[in-house]
XYZ file of C-alpha atoms in Angstrom:
777
model
C -32.233 32.915 -6.178
C -34.808 31.759 -8.709
C -32.106 29.615 -10.465
C -30.948 27.802 -7.072
C -35.598 27.687 -5.553
C -36.040 25.341 -9.373
C -32.805 23.181 -8.659
C -34.651 22.356 -5.144
C -37.844 21.419 -6.752
C -36.551 19.752 -9.533
C -33.969 17.272 -6.999
C -36.855 16.895 -4.672
C -39.342 16.138 -7.411
C -37.370 13.431 -8.399
C -36.673 12.270 -4.905
C -39.890 12.400 -3.795
C -38.815 14.412 -1.217
C -39.081 17.691 0.965
C -36.521 19.861 2.830
C -36.015 19.027 6.090
C -34.076 20.221 9.277
C -33.567 17.615 11.782
C -36.264 17.618 13.700
C -38.393 17.600 10.755
C -37.280 14.074 9.598
C -38.037 13.249 13.127
C -41.403 14.293 13.102
C -42.301 12.977 9.931
C -39.703 9.571 10.114
C -39.577 9.231 13.559
C -36.390 9.230 16.003
C -33.153 8.435 14.672
C -31.520 4.892 15.667
C -29.501 2.241 14.695
C -30.697 -0.419 12.162
C -29.297 -3.832 11.901
C -29.354 -5.040 8.492
C -26.971 -8.102 8.192
C -28.794 -11.302 7.128
C -27.014 -14.473 6.990
C -26.222 -16.530 4.036
C -27.853 -18.653 1.700
C -31.027 -16.627 2.731
C -32.892 -14.958 -0.750
C -32.280 -11.104 0.568
C -28.441 -12.254 1.255
C -28.042 -13.837 -2.147
C -29.967 -10.780 -4.231
C -27.572 -8.253 -2.177
C -24.154 -10.647 -3.445
C -25.420 -11.132 -7.071
C -27.302 -8.156 -7.464
C -25.945 -5.311 -5.643
C -22.409 -6.008 -4.384
C -21.350 -6.592 -7.835
C -22.259 -3.231 -8.483
C -21.485 -1.207 -5.638
C -17.744 -2.640 -5.731
C -17.529 -1.437 -9.493
C -18.402 2.012 -8.995
C -18.289 3.046 -5.706
C -15.788 1.140 -3.892
C -12.927 1.685 -6.675
C -12.990 5.492 -5.035
C -14.467 4.535 -1.415
C -12.041 1.766 -0.432
C -9.308 2.807 1.807
C -8.153 5.388 4.630
C -7.865 7.988 2.121
C -11.988 7.063 0.983
C -13.372 10.578 0.741
C -15.060 11.636 4.697
C -13.764 8.228 5.443
C -16.765 6.369 3.695
C -15.754 2.427 3.295
C -18.181 1.439 1.098
C -15.965 -2.666 1.051
C -18.229 -3.900 3.354
C -21.338 -3.811 4.913
C -19.985 -2.685 8.292
C -18.136 0.304 6.477
C -21.609 1.149 4.661
C -22.999 1.211 8.151
C -20.404 3.481 9.839
C -21.333 6.005 7.213
C -19.073 9.013 7.089
C -16.680 11.410 9.135
C -15.277 15.050 8.720
C -12.420 13.994 10.472
C -9.504 13.679 8.617
C -6.939 10.722 8.325
C -4.198 12.099 6.887
C -3.223 14.960 8.390
C 0.489 16.015 8.601
C -0.018 19.283 10.631
C -1.983 17.915 13.747
C 0.321 18.551 16.952
C -1.463 15.424 18.836
C -2.156 11.984 18.070
C -5.860 11.878 16.581
C -8.113 8.865 17.716
C -7.723 5.774 15.718
C -10.967 4.750 13.657
C -10.035 1.422 12.607
C -13.236 -0.143 10.901
C -13.588 -3.603 12.950
C -10.991 -2.589 15.578
C -11.512 0.577 17.385
C -15.510 -0.088 17.307
C -17.741 -2.855 16.362
C -21.526 -1.860 16.799
C -23.148 1.262 14.347
C -23.868 3.137 17.624
C -20.383 3.369 18.328
C -19.166 4.471 15.050
C -22.480 7.394 15.970
C -20.740 8.179 19.443
C -17.682 9.072 17.666
C -18.746 11.410 15.308
C -19.707 9.307 12.285
C -23.262 10.042 9.887
C -25.163 7.390 8.207
C -25.272 7.230 4.134
C -28.378 4.840 5.125
C -32.023 5.764 5.964
C -32.007 4.899 10.139
C -35.034 6.916 10.900
C -38.563 4.526 10.710
C -37.846 1.723 8.105
C -40.701 2.933 5.353
C -39.849 2.618 1.601
C -40.597 6.690 1.389
C -38.070 7.049 4.263
C -35.264 4.658 3.517
C -35.181 6.513 0.030
C -35.695 10.169 1.303
C -33.776 9.908 4.809
C -30.708 8.196 3.034
C -27.578 10.432 1.663
C -26.008 7.269 -0.441
C -29.777 7.595 -2.578
C -29.851 11.125 -2.502
C -25.907 11.274 -3.735
C -26.780 8.881 -6.677
C -29.521 10.625 -7.400
C -28.413 14.061 -8.077
C -25.893 12.691 -10.503
C -28.896 11.374 -12.234
C -30.384 15.134 -12.253
C -27.146 16.344 -13.250
C -24.950 13.959 -15.404
C -21.824 15.230 -15.938
C -21.346 18.361 -19.044
C -20.714 16.903 -22.699
C -16.440 18.247 -22.304
C -13.493 16.511 -22.229
C -11.892 18.087 -19.663
C -14.326 19.107 -16.491
C -14.429 22.489 -14.950
C -13.106 24.305 -11.810
C -15.787 23.444 -9.793
C -15.058 19.555 -9.745
C -11.819 19.120 -7.347
C -9.547 16.512 -7.782
C -7.118 17.339 -5.329
C -5.770 14.580 -2.766
C -6.500 17.351 0.232
C -9.674 19.065 -1.301
C -12.212 20.263 1.485
C -14.604 17.068 1.609
C -18.224 17.775 1.817
C -19.407 14.714 4.410
C -22.936 15.681 4.313
C -25.388 14.662 6.206
C -29.047 13.892 5.316
C -30.432 16.851 7.670
C -28.353 19.186 5.275
C -27.754 17.577 2.170
C -30.102 20.084 0.002
C -27.589 22.733 1.088
C -24.657 20.547 -0.759
C -27.840 19.912 -3.584
C -28.153 23.528 -4.373
C -24.592 24.481 -3.607
C -22.984 21.815 -5.534
C -25.044 20.168 -7.608
C -22.380 18.584 -9.652
C -21.104 16.406 -6.753
C -23.824 13.929 -7.149
C -21.908 10.767 -7.053
C -20.010 9.045 -8.873
C -18.182 12.347 -8.468
C -16.765 13.511 -11.324
C -17.742 10.133 -13.407
C -20.472 8.836 -15.497
C -24.017 8.555 -13.233
C -24.562 4.478 -12.892
C -26.552 3.113 -15.791
C -30.640 3.093 -15.800
C -30.717 -0.413 -15.007
C -27.556 0.290 -11.884
C -29.600 2.908 -10.320
C -33.170 1.048 -10.459
C -31.403 -1.767 -9.016
C -29.363 0.304 -5.726
C -32.369 2.195 -5.406
C -34.696 -0.946 -5.275
C -32.247 -2.750 -2.521
C -32.477 1.067 -0.483
C -36.272 1.064 -0.935
C -36.670 -2.467 1.042
C -34.149 -1.385 3.916
C -30.736 -2.244 2.297
C -30.092 -5.289 3.732
C -26.596 -6.948 3.268
C -24.606 -10.118 3.740
C -21.383 -11.179 3.956
C -20.148 -13.809 1.518
C -20.378 -17.704 2.756
C -18.492 -19.040 5.298
C -15.129 -20.706 4.571
C -15.039 -23.904 3.354
C -14.738 -27.187 5.467
C -11.317 -27.922 4.483
C -10.238 -23.724 5.093
C -11.865 -24.626 8.543
C -9.604 -27.131 8.959
C -6.649 -25.398 7.778
C -7.682 -22.334 10.559
C -7.877 -24.615 13.101
C -4.810 -25.896 12.130
C -2.642 -23.259 12.054
C -4.285 -21.421 15.277
C -3.330 -24.767 17.217
C 0.534 -24.384 15.610
C 0.237 -20.504 16.623
C -0.970 -20.791 20.253
C 1.009 -23.407 21.899
C 1.712 -23.221 25.457
C 5.451 -23.436 25.759
C 7.730 -20.203 25.820
C 9.448 -20.919 22.566
C 6.421 -21.087 20.819
C 4.415 -18.160 22.388
C 7.757 -15.964 21.391
C 7.982 -17.237 17.790
C 4.060 -16.634 17.386
C 4.832 -12.764 18.555
C 7.701 -12.609 16.138
C 5.281 -13.895 12.930
C 2.496 -12.094 13.797
C 4.357 -8.833 14.030
C 5.629 -9.462 10.702
C 2.332 -10.929 9.183
C -0.628 -9.011 10.947
C -1.269 -6.779 7.360
C -0.977 -10.010 5.217
C -4.268 -11.734 3.108
C -3.560 -15.307 4.389
C -4.998 -18.064 1.966
C -4.227 -21.513 2.169
C -2.587 -22.106 -1.096
C -5.530 -22.938 -3.517
C -6.051 -20.756 -6.187
C -8.655 -19.139 -7.695
C -10.057 -18.132 -3.832
C -11.624 -15.244 -2.821
C -11.535 -16.095 0.724
C -8.857 -14.491 2.649
C -7.715 -14.291 6.670
C -6.137 -12.151 8.862
C -4.025 -13.093 11.789
C -5.143 -11.133 15.006
C -4.773 -11.186 18.242
C -7.487 -12.534 20.503
C -8.051 -12.661 24.129
C -9.967 -15.692 23.462
C -8.537 -18.983 22.591
C -8.744 -20.787 19.635
C -12.580 -22.650 19.504
C -14.476 -19.395 21.229
C -15.288 -16.477 19.083
C -12.634 -13.768 18.558
C -12.239 -10.975 20.599
C -9.841 -8.772 18.905
C -7.090 -6.725 21.164
C -7.347 -3.242 19.742
C -3.766 -1.744 20.250
C -2.030 0.666 17.910
C 0.654 -0.876 17.164
C 1.018 -4.961 17.123
C 3.379 -4.550 19.450
C 1.661 -2.570 21.820
C 0.784 -3.727 25.282
C -2.480 -5.927 25.086
C -3.541 -5.377 28.419
C -4.296 -9.792 28.765
C -3.090 -12.230 30.538
C -2.306 -14.550 27.442
C -2.510 -13.159 23.618
C -4.161 -15.917 21.382
C -3.632 -15.636 17.332
C -6.238 -15.926 15.902
C -7.250 -16.550 11.911
C -9.974 -13.628 11.152
C -12.101 -14.122 8.031
C -11.582 -11.152 6.429
C -15.355 -10.460 4.459
C -14.319 -7.216 2.579
C -14.003 -6.718 -0.833
C -10.119 -6.569 -1.893
C -8.566 -3.696 -3.005
C -5.140 -3.863 -5.123
C -3.612 -1.127 -3.074
C -3.944 -2.949 0.193
C -4.078 -6.523 -0.783
C -0.980 -8.575 0.211
C -1.621 -12.298 -0.248
C 0.501 -14.926 1.866
C -0.338 -18.438 1.074
C -0.305 -20.889 4.138
C 0.175 -24.650 3.459
C 2.407 -27.637 4.485
C 5.708 -26.487 3.111
C 5.066 -22.946 5.134
C 4.518 -25.022 8.512
C 7.076 -27.107 7.993
C 9.331 -23.746 7.541
C 8.534 -22.211 9.918
C 9.217 -25.381 12.733
C 12.447 -25.914 11.132
C 13.249 -21.985 11.720
C 11.929 -21.158 14.823
C 11.369 -24.698 17.109
C 13.622 -27.756 15.365
C 16.931 -25.427 16.623
C 18.255 -25.600 20.355
C 17.819 -22.442 22.116
C 15.889 -21.906 25.350
C 13.667 -19.172 26.093
C 13.366 -18.282 29.820
C 10.778 -15.646 29.747
C 8.551 -13.862 26.791
C 9.335 -10.289 26.848
C 7.828 -7.123 28.300
C 5.332 -5.123 25.869
C 7.434 -1.658 27.801
C 7.671 0.369 24.750
C 10.955 0.522 24.681
C 11.521 -3.368 24.706
C 8.062 -4.118 22.585
C 9.448 -0.988 19.530
C 13.024 -2.490 19.223
C 12.661 -6.172 18.066
C 16.545 -6.558 18.872
C 15.432 -6.338 21.949
C 12.202 -8.269 22.297
C 12.868 -10.892 20.226
C 16.759 -11.273 21.294
C 16.409 -15.300 22.378
C 15.099 -15.943 18.562
C 18.043 -17.153 16.743
C 18.799 -14.484 14.089
C 19.398 -17.124 11.344
C 15.562 -18.123 11.960
C 14.612 -14.531 11.847
C 16.385 -13.259 9.171
C 15.317 -16.220 6.528
C 11.741 -15.713 7.729
C 11.973 -12.692 6.248
C 13.522 -13.335 3.198
C 11.059 -15.925 2.885
C 8.314 -13.073 2.057
C 10.582 -10.386 1.328
C 7.972 -8.848 -0.952
C 5.460 -9.101 1.532
C 7.315 -7.281 3.831
C 8.583 -4.832 2.267
C 4.837 -4.365 1.088
C 3.782 -3.576 4.497
C 5.302 -0.084 4.580
C 3.235 1.209 1.304
C 0.249 -1.296 1.147
C -0.331 -0.607 4.964
C -2.504 1.750 6.232
C -0.474 4.340 4.564
C -2.642 4.900 1.065
C -1.191 8.219 1.025
C 2.347 7.970 1.849
C 3.595 10.791 0.548
C 5.518 11.804 3.698
C 7.181 8.066 3.992
C 7.633 7.896 0.574
C 9.420 10.678 -0.556
C 12.313 9.361 1.529
C 12.696 7.343 -1.720
C 13.873 7.579 -5.033
C 11.322 7.022 -8.088
C 12.811 3.369 -9.437
C 15.166 1.372 -7.663
C 16.573 -2.712 -7.098
C 16.854 -4.188 -4.311
C 18.902 -6.977 -3.225
C 19.959 -9.250 0.346
C 22.715 -10.286 2.151
C 22.637 -14.306 2.171
C 21.964 -14.886 5.153
C 24.766 -17.327 5.721
C 26.421 -14.609 5.631
C 23.996 -12.207 8.031
C 22.618 -15.078 9.995
C 25.358 -16.420 11.920
C 25.467 -16.183 15.599
C 28.380 -13.684 15.630
C 25.735 -10.984 13.712
C 23.562 -12.204 16.610
C 26.056 -10.984 19.362
C 26.947 -7.768 17.537
C 23.053 -6.895 17.480
C 23.004 -8.195 21.236
C 25.406 -5.677 22.096
C 24.165 -2.315 20.104
C 20.663 -3.142 20.984
C 20.361 0.164 22.882
C 21.590 2.249 19.352
C 19.329 0.257 17.672
C 16.105 2.184 19.136
C 13.416 3.480 16.946
C 11.354 6.592 16.950
C 7.600 4.108 17.800
C 9.520 3.903 20.993
C 8.018 7.441 21.564
C 4.723 6.323 20.933
C 2.572 8.784 18.614
C 2.709 12.474 20.118
C 6.286 13.261 20.308
C 8.414 16.859 20.111
C 10.337 16.354 16.395
C 14.109 18.201 16.865
C 14.805 16.728 20.143
C 13.997 13.373 18.909
C 15.540 12.817 15.859
C 18.262 14.136 17.342
C 18.545 11.682 19.914
C 18.122 8.778 16.899
C 20.372 10.470 14.766
C 23.166 9.856 17.195
C 22.153 6.356 18.063
C 22.392 5.723 14.195
C 25.610 7.101 14.137
C 26.963 5.381 16.835
C 25.196 2.222 15.351
C 27.196 2.918 11.802
C 30.350 3.445 13.534
C 30.209 -0.167 15.525
C 29.264 -1.769 12.133
C 32.092 -0.389 10.169
C 33.944 -1.417 12.181
C 33.030 -5.093 12.678
C 33.029 -4.704 8.090
C 36.654 -3.661 8.182
C 37.581 -6.295 10.047
C 35.448 -8.675 8.091
C 36.450 -7.584 4.791
C 40.125 -6.731 5.718
C 40.869 -9.813 3.362
C 38.762 -8.272 0.174
C 38.119 -11.575 -1.492
C 35.829 -12.126 0.932
C 33.320 -8.428 -0.428
C 32.233 -10.223 -3.549
C 28.867 -11.366 -4.965
C 28.404 -14.437 -3.274
C 27.471 -12.213 -0.240
C 24.390 -11.381 -1.592
C 21.165 -14.735 -1.613
C 20.337 -16.410 -4.104
C 17.125 -17.557 -3.021
C 18.190 -21.076 -2.340
C 17.812 -21.258 -5.887
C 14.303 -21.455 -5.862
C 13.168 -18.424 -4.042
C 12.126 -15.229 -6.244
C 11.996 -13.096 -3.514
C 15.315 -12.237 -3.847
C 15.724 -9.270 -6.381
C 12.702 -6.829 -5.928
C 12.077 -3.674 -7.801
C 10.227 -0.627 -5.729
C 9.182 1.925 -8.033
C 7.487 5.003 -6.289
C 4.267 6.954 -7.562
C 4.412 10.505 -5.636
C 2.258 9.272 -2.925
C 2.117 5.466 -3.175
C 4.491 2.981 -4.753
C 4.626 -0.949 -5.675
C 7.265 -3.620 -4.932
C 7.204 -5.966 -7.980
C 9.586 -9.226 -7.742
C 12.536 -9.206 -10.290
C 14.390 -6.343 -11.827
C 12.084 -4.767 -13.799
C 12.753 -1.795 -16.244
C 16.037 -0.089 -17.071
C 19.101 0.135 -14.812
C 17.781 2.184 -11.951
C 20.329 5.385 -10.508
C 20.324 3.698 -7.294
C 20.077 0.305 -5.569
C 19.562 -1.410 -1.880
C 21.557 -4.312 -0.654
C 19.276 -5.114 2.891
C 21.062 -6.842 5.634
C 18.777 -8.218 8.454
C 19.605 -5.305 10.783
C 18.552 -2.851 8.668
C 15.862 -5.354 7.081
C 14.431 -5.555 10.435
C 14.288 -1.581 11.179
C 12.359 -0.505 8.430
C 9.758 -2.937 9.069
C 9.160 -1.704 12.486
C 9.930 2.265 11.456
C 7.679 1.839 8.699
C 5.108 -0.513 9.254
C 4.909 -2.028 13.205
C 5.684 1.130 14.788
C 3.669 3.738 12.190
C 0.697 5.212 13.190
C -0.669 6.865 10.847
C -3.244 8.938 12.959
C -0.098 9.851 15.292
C 0.937 13.503 15.569
C 3.233 15.953 12.799
C 6.661 14.685 15.377
C 5.982 11.358 15.352
C 5.578 11.487 11.158
C 8.364 13.818 10.546
C 10.851 11.737 12.635
C 9.687 8.436 11.039
C 10.634 10.499 7.745
C 14.076 11.780 8.865
C 14.930 8.084 10.491
C 13.905 6.419 7.198
C 16.646 8.659 5.429
C 19.374 7.082 7.641
C 18.558 3.287 6.605
C 18.238 4.420 2.992
C 21.573 5.487 3.013
C 23.148 2.126 4.706
C 21.304 0.595 2.237
C 22.643 2.500 -0.778
C 26.160 2.277 1.275
C 25.618 -1.758 1.117
C 25.600 -1.619 -2.422
C 28.656 0.947 -2.867
C 30.718 -1.542 -1.083
C 30.468 -3.965 -3.854
C 31.731 -1.400 -6.366
C 35.514 0.094 -6.200
C 36.699 2.124 -3.293
C 37.661 5.171 -5.485
C 34.432 5.383 -7.024
C 31.930 5.174 -4.300
C 32.245 8.374 -3.360
C 31.632 9.945 -6.908
C 28.752 7.912 -7.160
C 26.838 8.199 -3.973
C 28.019 12.443 -4.695
C 25.840 11.873 -8.164
C 23.263 10.730 -5.864
C 22.788 13.218 -3.771
C 23.771 16.613 -6.060
C 23.230 19.642 -3.996
C 22.369 17.973 -0.845
C 23.366 19.204 2.552
C 24.700 15.793 3.869
C 26.632 17.042 6.955
C 25.664 14.627 8.919
C 26.019 11.615 7.039
C 29.554 13.439 5.493
C 30.493 13.538 9.314
C 30.249 9.725 9.820
C 31.870 8.656 6.436
C 34.921 11.103 7.409
C 35.251 9.799 11.246
C 34.284 6.391 10.200
C 34.420 4.838 6.651
C 34.341 1.609 5.139
C 37.387 1.285 3.585
C 37.978 -2.089 2.230
C 38.427 -2.600 -1.668
C 35.655 -4.698 -3.633
C 36.636 -8.361 -4.193
C 34.055 -7.996 -7.703
C 36.854 -7.613 -10.497
C 35.487 -5.150 -12.806
C 36.679 -4.498 -16.512
C 35.137 -1.225 -17.955
C 34.915 2.600 -16.639
C 30.990 2.175 -15.132
C 31.263 -0.161 -12.447
C 27.615 0.375 -11.399
C 26.627 -0.758 -14.748
C 28.567 -3.721 -14.768
C 27.662 -4.533 -11.132
C 23.982 -4.737 -12.226
C 24.741 -7.025 -15.193
C 26.661 -9.398 -12.692
C 23.885 -9.367 -10.336
C 21.317 -10.102 -12.580
C 23.943 -13.320 -13.968
C 23.887 -14.175 -10.199
C 20.616 -14.357 -9.667
C 19.247 -15.266 -12.984
C 18.248 -18.397 -11.781
C 15.665 -17.113 -9.372
C 14.556 -13.848 -11.094
C 10.636 -12.924 -11.881
C 10.278 -11.950 -15.597
C 6.426 -11.977 -15.810
C 6.732 -8.207 -16.542
C 9.226 -8.401 -19.560
C 8.733 -7.952 -22.841
C 9.267 -11.431 -23.639
C 5.983 -13.337 -24.883
C 6.174 -13.747 -29.004
C 2.592 -12.385 -28.959
C 3.723 -9.097 -27.346
C 3.948 -5.908 -30.117
C 7.505 -5.666 -30.767
C 7.315 -2.334 -31.109
C 6.040 -1.561 -27.805
C 9.515 -1.737 -26.728
C 10.102 1.209 -28.175
C 7.953 2.868 -25.511
C 10.925 3.425 -23.224
C 12.765 5.515 -25.530
C 10.284 8.329 -25.092
C 12.192 11.529 -24.341
C 12.381 13.383 -20.601
C 10.230 16.075 -21.943
C 7.443 14.049 -23.731
C 7.529 11.743 -20.320
C 7.050 14.756 -18.616
C 3.692 15.134 -19.819
C 2.076 11.665 -18.708
C 0.616 10.914 -15.127
C 3.052 8.280 -12.487
C 0.778 5.218 -13.207
C -1.705 4.283 -16.882
C -2.518 1.525 -17.651
C -2.317 0.284 -21.415
C -4.806 -1.979 -23.040
C -3.715 -3.335 -26.490
C -6.614 -5.011 -28.483
C -5.128 -7.957 -31.011
C -8.085 -9.460 -32.603
C -10.808 -10.179 -29.790
C -8.216 -10.372 -26.894
C -6.506 -8.050 -24.939
C -3.061 -7.394 -23.520
C -2.188 -5.289 -20.719
C 1.204 -3.062 -20.456
C 1.759 -0.712 -17.227
C 3.708 2.710 -18.201
C 5.448 4.252 -15.779
C 6.629 7.557 -15.101
C 10.124 7.652 -12.884
C 10.021 10.864 -11.682
C 14.607 12.021 -11.488
C 15.844 14.346 -8.418
C 19.430 15.274 -7.854
C 18.883 13.781 -4.275
C 15.281 13.041 -2.116
C 17.112 14.574 1.224
C 14.220 17.646 1.091
C 11.320 16.788 3.386
C 8.623 19.549 2.177
C 10.871 21.298 -1.279
C 10.566 18.213 -3.277
C 9.956 20.078 -6.606
C 13.139 22.164 -6.177
C 15.362 18.591 -6.395
C 13.851 17.460 -9.252
C 15.771 16.381 -12.458
C 13.216 16.859 -14.814
C 15.888 16.230 -17.904
C 16.635 12.952 -16.545
C 13.265 11.620 -16.233
C 12.298 7.872 -17.718
C 9.576 6.245 -18.626
C 9.127 2.498 -18.282
C 6.716 -0.435 -19.929
C 5.880 -3.667 -17.893
C 3.864 -5.765 -18.698
C 1.025 -6.828 -16.332
C 0.165 -4.170 -13.986
C 2.534 -2.126 -11.555
C 0.862 0.355 -9.477
C -3.376 0.796 -7.631
C -3.772 3.957 -8.837
C -4.414 4.459 -12.576
C -4.263 8.111 -13.643
C -5.248 7.063 -17.267
C -6.654 3.839 -19.306
C -4.800 3.643 -22.633
C -7.153 1.955 -24.910
C -5.318 0.960 -28.321
C -5.451 -1.684 -31.123
C -2.463 -3.193 -32.150
C -2.724 -1.569 -35.749
C -2.801 2.007 -33.945
C 0.164 1.092 -32.555
C 3.038 2.607 -34.550
C 1.155 6.060 -34.479
C 0.327 5.785 -30.547
C 3.831 5.645 -30.262
C 5.112 8.255 -32.487
C 2.659 10.426 -30.957
C 3.640 9.832 -27.734
C 7.163 10.358 -28.438
C 6.441 13.624 -30.275
C 4.797 15.220 -27.047
C 6.018 19.022 -26.674
C 3.203 20.835 -25.541
C -0.246 20.207 -23.064
C -2.568 20.687 -26.536
C -0.288 17.587 -28.052
C -1.003 15.848 -24.907
C -4.676 16.489 -25.161
C -4.679 15.240 -28.467
C -2.882 11.933 -27.576
C -5.881 11.544 -24.785
C -8.608 12.744 -27.353
C -7.707 9.676 -29.652
C -6.286 6.836 -27.528
C -7.514 7.651 -23.637
C -10.393 6.576 -21.964
C -11.483 9.932 -19.908
C -13.276 10.213 -16.931
C -15.485 11.649 -18.803
C -15.919 9.629 -21.279
C -19.897 8.154 -21.610
C -18.378 4.687 -21.734
C -16.037 4.781 -18.774
C -17.711 2.441 -16.773
C -17.547 -0.399 -19.578
C -13.884 0.268 -19.917
C -13.555 -0.047 -16.216
C -14.988 -3.124 -16.070
C -12.861 -4.604 -19.317
C -9.891 -3.586 -17.258
C -10.587 -5.201 -14.063
C -11.771 -8.468 -15.889
C -7.986 -7.912 -18.061
C -6.455 -7.775 -14.638
C -8.227 -10.625 -13.200
C -6.373 -13.084 -15.696
C -3.103 -11.465 -15.332
C -2.865 -11.455 -11.820
C -4.876 -14.006 -10.190
C -4.721 -13.962 -6.245
C -3.065 -10.883 -6.602
C -6.091 -9.008 -8.317
C -7.946 -6.587 -6.161
C -10.019 -3.794 -7.458
C -7.733 -0.022 -8.260
C -8.341 3.420 -7.038
C -9.861 6.189 -8.997
C -9.101 8.435 -6.635
C -6.205 9.691 -8.930
C -7.509 9.251 -12.068
C -6.518 12.546 -14.262
C -8.695 15.553 -15.526
C -7.144 16.398 -18.909
């Protein structure tokens, strides 16, 4: 008791505060009310915030408080997010029976008072605006102060009092109960589980909050950007039905993109949004759960909204718009001769099914549009609202390559007619919206998928009866210039990365996407997925994706010798119960022989080599270890044994110091599985002895668990120790020597270095990394 009382006295003497209940705060500081803190650039206060305060908040706070998985939904990446504050409500809850109310910043509420009505509590003072109250009644200030009073213990690994689990209980304290938090959890000051801010950083934020925490947005778009915005809004808001249908299709695929106008470097990005107001008027964004939900307005306008939030790696999808892109869209959608007689309904059964809603658009145009930005489209299901996507992502392997059917083969009028005939069995779970019963719904969609695959296989057996057609000419070569033609996906348990090129060792599996499959993945996992949906919605999404993954893998298997397909598929799905898939394969087998000629007993490895040669003109090699300045010894890291790999985290970044410069590399652990059909018990399907490590130049992954800092001359010893890992003690010694632990007193200086190097490597693709998964080992 006396120890707790002492903590209260020490803490409150530092804060210059007393312990207040709600009524006591009101008695001293008046009734709370939302405060207007935004000032316009270039006011003096705005410049001070942007130049001095915001960089500290970004580099020390936003790296944990940026996405939907930010603790307590505290998103510090914008003034609006800071003003909104904290909530006890969980965004990621795989057990809820009813869909939750969406809480999307900028969309579901616009004013701070609206967020208070939704249960969000402030982190800045909302009592009387006096210097005393601005500190005493600020959760943000007192959280920083608590860390100053209780710095990290002088240990390498923090104790059990620190909980870094993604599903840990949250302490979303309001100012009225902050004193209780300070007494019971004195280690919970901010930044949580990292070193305190420096004295100068703390004083800067303290002075800012004492004076009222004035905030500002970055400067408005340039004259050039305003001109481009007007030009694109005019293009996307033409009156004829053909153009309106095109714009709806574009929006439903680009609504997550960070748009910029082809000039690098840039810090200005824009989002394509639906508005009830036309160009030239202030945007009134239409707030719906999904991009294809009924807007409930007579006319939808597609507008470019200036996104002034901090750019985060985990949500950043840059998309360049320029004259060439505008001309490309015109040639794809407006130049061809076809008629749009009426706009499709927003009824769920129509709008959730792109083969119905966009039936009037040419298949070739839609498919080529998606291929042009294939990486962006696929990244949508990874970098959208699913900052924590384990339910969606445990449906894919940890490392695989993706190829695409050539649109000349898959975008024909014949294919369009086939999809039109089968559009009813191409229905997707989003049709049932966000609260569904999983078992009955899953059976319905499973039967529909079987009927579609039967029709598709029947068509393929006809088309490829002459097996000379089933060859590598089916694989899109990016028209000789587009590096989206080959992609690599790395899954990192509950997050993932899509990168261009064929990165890493030849993977266990690969996908070949055709138009129908590509479109369904997007409408299943991006346009149709609701992170606030109930357990049935999320379960159906996961189970349906099983079918799509298997379909993509079967497309790849079709290029292999018929006699080898079943054996290879069985290896991919060892120990799996796939009665439904086996039933389909036995009833409706694809029986045509490949036209690809093989010369070895390992046709899969041979096919990978042939595909690399087929695509060599457009392969992106930016992650390859090819530069002469990269130490050659680094390549041996990938020879790390599966036993040693097991001690490493999913994603870690290696900074190699060469003289006064740094080279950056990503070390990615690929978890092997006997199969990935298990929804809940993933560990039971782990093939630990097949785990591997990929070393890639630059940065792959948004959630680093470790930062390794190694001088060039130390690389041989670092790699030797890495290869020799046999126990946790060995790993502990490796980290003692080369890792930047979260307890390192200079952690924030290394973090700044990491981001500085990343800016050099990534350019317009740069965003702040997230430390919510940083290791404590």
